[in-house]
Tab-separated table of C-alpha atoms in Angstrom:
chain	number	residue	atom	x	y	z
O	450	UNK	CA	0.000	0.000	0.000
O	451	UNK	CA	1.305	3.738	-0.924
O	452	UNK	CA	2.243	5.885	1.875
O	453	UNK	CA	-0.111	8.804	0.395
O	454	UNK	CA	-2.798	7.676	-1.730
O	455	UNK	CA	-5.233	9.719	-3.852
O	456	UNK	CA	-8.002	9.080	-7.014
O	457	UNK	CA	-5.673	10.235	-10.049
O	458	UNK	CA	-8.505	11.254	-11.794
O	459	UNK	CA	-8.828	12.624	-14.422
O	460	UNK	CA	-11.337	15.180	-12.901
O	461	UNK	CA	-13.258	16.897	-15.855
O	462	UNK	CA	-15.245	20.213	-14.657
O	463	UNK	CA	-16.980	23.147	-16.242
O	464	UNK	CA	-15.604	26.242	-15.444
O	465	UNK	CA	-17.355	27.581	-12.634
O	466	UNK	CA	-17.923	24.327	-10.705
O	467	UNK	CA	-16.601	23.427	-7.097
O	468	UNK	CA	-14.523	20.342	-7.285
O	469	UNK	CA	-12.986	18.303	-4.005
O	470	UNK	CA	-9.680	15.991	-3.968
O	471	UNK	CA	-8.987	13.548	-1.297
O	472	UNK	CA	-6.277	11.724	0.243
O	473	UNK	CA	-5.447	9.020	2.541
O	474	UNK	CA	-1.872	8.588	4.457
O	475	UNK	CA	-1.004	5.467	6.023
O	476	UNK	CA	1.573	6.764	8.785
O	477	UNK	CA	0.550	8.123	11.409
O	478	UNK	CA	4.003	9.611	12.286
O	479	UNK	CA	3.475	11.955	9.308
O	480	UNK	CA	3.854	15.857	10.675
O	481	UNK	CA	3.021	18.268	8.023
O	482	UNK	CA	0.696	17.971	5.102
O	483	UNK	CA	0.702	20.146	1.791
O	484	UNK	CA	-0.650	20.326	-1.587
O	485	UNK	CA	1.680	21.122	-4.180
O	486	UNK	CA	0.242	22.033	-7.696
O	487	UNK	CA	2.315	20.325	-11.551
O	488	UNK	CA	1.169	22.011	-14.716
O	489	UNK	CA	1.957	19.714	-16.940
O	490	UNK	CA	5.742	18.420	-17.821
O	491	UNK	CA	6.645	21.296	-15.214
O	492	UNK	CA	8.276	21.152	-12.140
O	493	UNK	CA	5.284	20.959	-8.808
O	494	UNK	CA	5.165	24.433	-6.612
O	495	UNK	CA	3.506	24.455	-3.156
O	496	UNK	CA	0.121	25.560	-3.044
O	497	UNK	CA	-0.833	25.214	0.246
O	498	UNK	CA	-0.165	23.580	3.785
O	499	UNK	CA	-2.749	22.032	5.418
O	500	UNK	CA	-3.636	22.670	8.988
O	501	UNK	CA	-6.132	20.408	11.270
O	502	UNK	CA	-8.178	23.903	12.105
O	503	UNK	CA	-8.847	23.969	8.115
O	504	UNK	CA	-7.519	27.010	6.232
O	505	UNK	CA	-8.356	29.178	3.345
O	506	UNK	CA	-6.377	30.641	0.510
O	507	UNK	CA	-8.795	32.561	-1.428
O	508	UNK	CA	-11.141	29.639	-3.571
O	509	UNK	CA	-8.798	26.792	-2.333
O	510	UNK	CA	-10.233	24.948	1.168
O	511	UNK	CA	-7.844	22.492	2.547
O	512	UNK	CA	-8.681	20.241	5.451
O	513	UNK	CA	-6.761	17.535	7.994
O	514	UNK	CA	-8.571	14.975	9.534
O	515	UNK	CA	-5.908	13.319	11.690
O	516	UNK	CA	-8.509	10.673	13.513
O	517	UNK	CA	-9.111	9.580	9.651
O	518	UNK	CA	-5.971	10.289	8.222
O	519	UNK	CA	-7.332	12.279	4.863
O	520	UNK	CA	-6.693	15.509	3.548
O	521	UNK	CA	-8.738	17.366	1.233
O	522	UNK	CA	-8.356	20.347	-1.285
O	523	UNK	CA	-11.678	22.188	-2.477
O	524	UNK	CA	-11.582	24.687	-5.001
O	525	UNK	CA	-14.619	26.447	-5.588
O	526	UNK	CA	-15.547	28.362	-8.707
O	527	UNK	CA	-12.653	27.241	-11.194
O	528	UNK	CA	-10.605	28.088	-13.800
O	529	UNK	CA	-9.532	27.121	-16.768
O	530	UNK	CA	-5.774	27.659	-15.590
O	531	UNK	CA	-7.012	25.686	-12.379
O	532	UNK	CA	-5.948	22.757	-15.051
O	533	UNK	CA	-3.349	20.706	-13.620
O	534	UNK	CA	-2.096	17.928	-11.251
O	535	UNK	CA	-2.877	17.982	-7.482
O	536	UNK	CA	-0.009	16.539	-5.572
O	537	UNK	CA	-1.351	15.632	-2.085
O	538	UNK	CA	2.225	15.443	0.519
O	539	UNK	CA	2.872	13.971	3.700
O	540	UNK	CA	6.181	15.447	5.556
O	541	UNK	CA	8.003	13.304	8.120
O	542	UNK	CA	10.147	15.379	10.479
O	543	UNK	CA	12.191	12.234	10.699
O	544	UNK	CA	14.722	12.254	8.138
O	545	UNK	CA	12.881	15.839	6.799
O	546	UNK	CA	11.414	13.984	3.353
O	547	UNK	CA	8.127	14.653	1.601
O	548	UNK	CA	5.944	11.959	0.612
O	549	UNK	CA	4.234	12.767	-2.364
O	550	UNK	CA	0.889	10.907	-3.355
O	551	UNK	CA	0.200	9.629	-7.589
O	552	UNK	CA	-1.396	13.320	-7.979
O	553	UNK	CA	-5.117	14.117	-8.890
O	554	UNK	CA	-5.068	15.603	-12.633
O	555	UNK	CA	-7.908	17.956	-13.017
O	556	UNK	CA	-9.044	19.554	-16.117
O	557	UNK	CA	-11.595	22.719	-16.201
O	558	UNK	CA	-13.388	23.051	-19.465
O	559	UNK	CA	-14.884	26.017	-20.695
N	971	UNK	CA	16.652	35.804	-7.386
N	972	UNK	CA	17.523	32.718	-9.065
N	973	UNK	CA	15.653	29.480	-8.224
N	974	UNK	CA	16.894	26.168	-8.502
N	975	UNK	CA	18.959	24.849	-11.685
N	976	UNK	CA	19.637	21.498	-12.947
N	977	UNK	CA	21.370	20.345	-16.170
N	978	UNK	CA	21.106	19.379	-18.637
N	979	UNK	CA	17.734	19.443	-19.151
N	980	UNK	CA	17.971	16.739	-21.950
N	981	UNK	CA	19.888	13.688	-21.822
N	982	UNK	CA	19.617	10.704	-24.245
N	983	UNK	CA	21.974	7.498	-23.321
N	984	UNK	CA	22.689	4.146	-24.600
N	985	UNK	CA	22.027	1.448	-22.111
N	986	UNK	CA	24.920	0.450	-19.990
N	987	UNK	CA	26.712	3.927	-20.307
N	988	UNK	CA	27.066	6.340	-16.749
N	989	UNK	CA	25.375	9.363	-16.978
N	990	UNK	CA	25.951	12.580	-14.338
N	991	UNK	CA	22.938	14.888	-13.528
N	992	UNK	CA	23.801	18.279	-11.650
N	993	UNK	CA	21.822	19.983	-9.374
N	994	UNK	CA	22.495	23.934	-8.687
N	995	UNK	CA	20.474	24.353	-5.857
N	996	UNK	CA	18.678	27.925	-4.426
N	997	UNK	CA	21.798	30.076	-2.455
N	998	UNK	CA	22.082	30.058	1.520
N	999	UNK	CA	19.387	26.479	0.961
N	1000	UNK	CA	20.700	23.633	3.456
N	1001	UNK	CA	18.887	20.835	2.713
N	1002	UNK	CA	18.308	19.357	-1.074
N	1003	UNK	CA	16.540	16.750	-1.890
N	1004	UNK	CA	16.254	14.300	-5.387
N	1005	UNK	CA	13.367	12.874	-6.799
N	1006	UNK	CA	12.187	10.734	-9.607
N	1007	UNK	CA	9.235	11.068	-11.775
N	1008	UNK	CA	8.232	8.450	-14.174
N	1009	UNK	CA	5.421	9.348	-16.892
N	1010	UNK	CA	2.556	9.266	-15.407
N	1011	UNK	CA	3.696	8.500	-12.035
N	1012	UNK	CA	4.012	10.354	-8.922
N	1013	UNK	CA	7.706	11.572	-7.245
N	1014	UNK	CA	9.714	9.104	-5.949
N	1015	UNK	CA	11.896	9.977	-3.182
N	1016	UNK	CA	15.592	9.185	-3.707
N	1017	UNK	CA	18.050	10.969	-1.480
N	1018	UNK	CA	18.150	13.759	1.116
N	1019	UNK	CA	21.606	15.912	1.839
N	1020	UNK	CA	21.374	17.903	4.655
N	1021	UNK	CA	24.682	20.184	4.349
N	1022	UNK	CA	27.049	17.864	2.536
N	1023	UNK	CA	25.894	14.572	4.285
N	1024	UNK	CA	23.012	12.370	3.470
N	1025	UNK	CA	20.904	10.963	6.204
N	1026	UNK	CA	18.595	9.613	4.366
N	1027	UNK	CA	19.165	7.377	0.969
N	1028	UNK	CA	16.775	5.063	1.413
N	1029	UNK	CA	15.174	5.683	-1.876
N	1030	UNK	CA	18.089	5.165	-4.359
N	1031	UNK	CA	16.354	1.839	-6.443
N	1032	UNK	CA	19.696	-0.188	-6.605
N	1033	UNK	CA	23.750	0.182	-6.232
N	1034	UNK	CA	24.216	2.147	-9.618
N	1035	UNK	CA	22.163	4.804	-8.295
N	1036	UNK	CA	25.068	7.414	-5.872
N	1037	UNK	CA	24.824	10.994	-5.530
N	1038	UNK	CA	27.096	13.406	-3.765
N	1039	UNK	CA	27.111	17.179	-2.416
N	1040	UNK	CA	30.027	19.248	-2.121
N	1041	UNK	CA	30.382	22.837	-0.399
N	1042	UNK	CA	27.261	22.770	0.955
N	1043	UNK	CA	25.810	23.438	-2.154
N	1044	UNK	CA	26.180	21.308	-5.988
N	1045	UNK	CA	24.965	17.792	-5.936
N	1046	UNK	CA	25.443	15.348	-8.324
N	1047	UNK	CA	23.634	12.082	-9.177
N	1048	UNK	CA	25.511	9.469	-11.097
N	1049	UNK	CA	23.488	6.440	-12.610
N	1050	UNK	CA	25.955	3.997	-13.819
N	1051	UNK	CA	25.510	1.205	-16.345
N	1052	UNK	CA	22.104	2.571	-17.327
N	1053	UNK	CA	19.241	0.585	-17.802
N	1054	UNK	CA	16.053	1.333	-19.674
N	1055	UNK	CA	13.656	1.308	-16.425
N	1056	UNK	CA	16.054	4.014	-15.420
N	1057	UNK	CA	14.001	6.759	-18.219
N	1058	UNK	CA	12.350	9.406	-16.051
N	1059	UNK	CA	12.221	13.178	-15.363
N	1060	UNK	CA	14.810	13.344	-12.023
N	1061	UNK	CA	13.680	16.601	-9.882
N	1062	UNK	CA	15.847	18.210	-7.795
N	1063	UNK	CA	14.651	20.140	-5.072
N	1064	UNK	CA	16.222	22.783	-2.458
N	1065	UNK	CA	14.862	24.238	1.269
N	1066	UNK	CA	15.705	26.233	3.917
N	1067	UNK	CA	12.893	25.417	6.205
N	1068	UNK	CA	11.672	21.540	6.608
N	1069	UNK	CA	8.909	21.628	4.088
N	1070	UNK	CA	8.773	24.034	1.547
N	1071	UNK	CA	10.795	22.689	-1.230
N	1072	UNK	CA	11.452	24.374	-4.191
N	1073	UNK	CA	11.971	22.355	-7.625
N	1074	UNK	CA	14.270	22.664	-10.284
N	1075	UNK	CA	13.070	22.363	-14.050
N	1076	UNK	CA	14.099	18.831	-13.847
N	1077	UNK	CA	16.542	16.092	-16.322
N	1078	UNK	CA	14.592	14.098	-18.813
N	1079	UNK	CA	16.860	10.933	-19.097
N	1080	UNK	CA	16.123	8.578	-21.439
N	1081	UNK	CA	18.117	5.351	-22.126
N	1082	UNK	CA	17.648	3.859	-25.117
């Protein structure tokens, strides 16, 4: 079983429609959790950390459910250049890696 | 200021030959990580430096596989007697705090 798993999708959503991503983690050690964003055959950039209180970054949602293990990115009201791969990441404080889940790829039509 | 660098950006090999990936990564960045990402697939962790040692290689796939850092900063990664399964995009990434890495453009290696 992989360490971070996630659906890979592809998601295929009108502009304008609120789409969720989840992801399950198998250690419970894991400290951190992110979501990085890769445009295609480009390099992935951090989009967001994700906190157990839930936070906001303007239409993204992320949430931690630590009792369940999962993590979740909503985006509400996309955009086309929403297109792209979701990369859900655990971070282990021991030995300071990032596990990176398969990646969601989501695709916003007009 | 300039992000993280790796060359070339490009490289086509015959099986069995060595080939040397280079890593420039972000200045004043202490840790630096490499990665491997296979079409389609997600990263696959290979080896962490943290200053110019490496406390973590548990993800090099096999013997061929080394890398080094020297100066705190350039890292290498040698693959030696290449095999095909070897073909990916390697990722190099760079950080100052524990989690926010920073990527370089990446090596597509293909062995043919």
């Amino acid at each position: 079983r992989k360490e971070v798993e996630q659906d890979p999708g592809p998601f295929n959503v009108p502009e304008g429609a609120t789409v969720a991503f989840n992801c399950t983690y198998s250690n419970s050690a894991s400290q951190s959790f992110f979501w990085y964003r890769q445009d295609c055959r480009k390099e992935p950039k951090l989009l967001m950390s994700v906190y157990s209180s839930g936070n906001e970054d303007g239409r993204f949602t992320a949430q931690l459910n630590r009792a369940s293990q999962y993590i979740s990115l909503l985006i509400r009201d996309s955009k086309l250049s929403d297109s792209a791969t979701y990369l859900c990441v655990a971070f282990y404080n021991q030995g300071g890696k990032l596990i990176f889940g398969q990646g969601t790829e989501l695709s916003v039509k007009p | 200021g300039a992000g993280v660098s790796q060359s070339p950006s490009n490289k086509v090999t015959e099986k069995g030959k060595d080939v040397e990936l280079r890593c420039d990564p972000i200045s004043g960045h202490t840790a630096l990580y490499w990665y491997r990402q296979s079409l389609g697939q997600g990263l696959e962790f290979l080896i962490y430096f943290q200053g110019n040692s490496a406390p973590d290689k548990s993800g090099l796939p096999s013997d061929r596989f080394s890398a080094e850092r020297t100066g705190g900063s350039v890292s290498t990664l040698t693959i030696q007697r290449t095999q095909q399964e070897d073909s990916a995009v390697y990722l190099c990434a760079s950080s100052s705090s524990s989690y926010e890495q920073y990527f370089g453009p990446g090596t597509r290696l293909t062995v043919t």
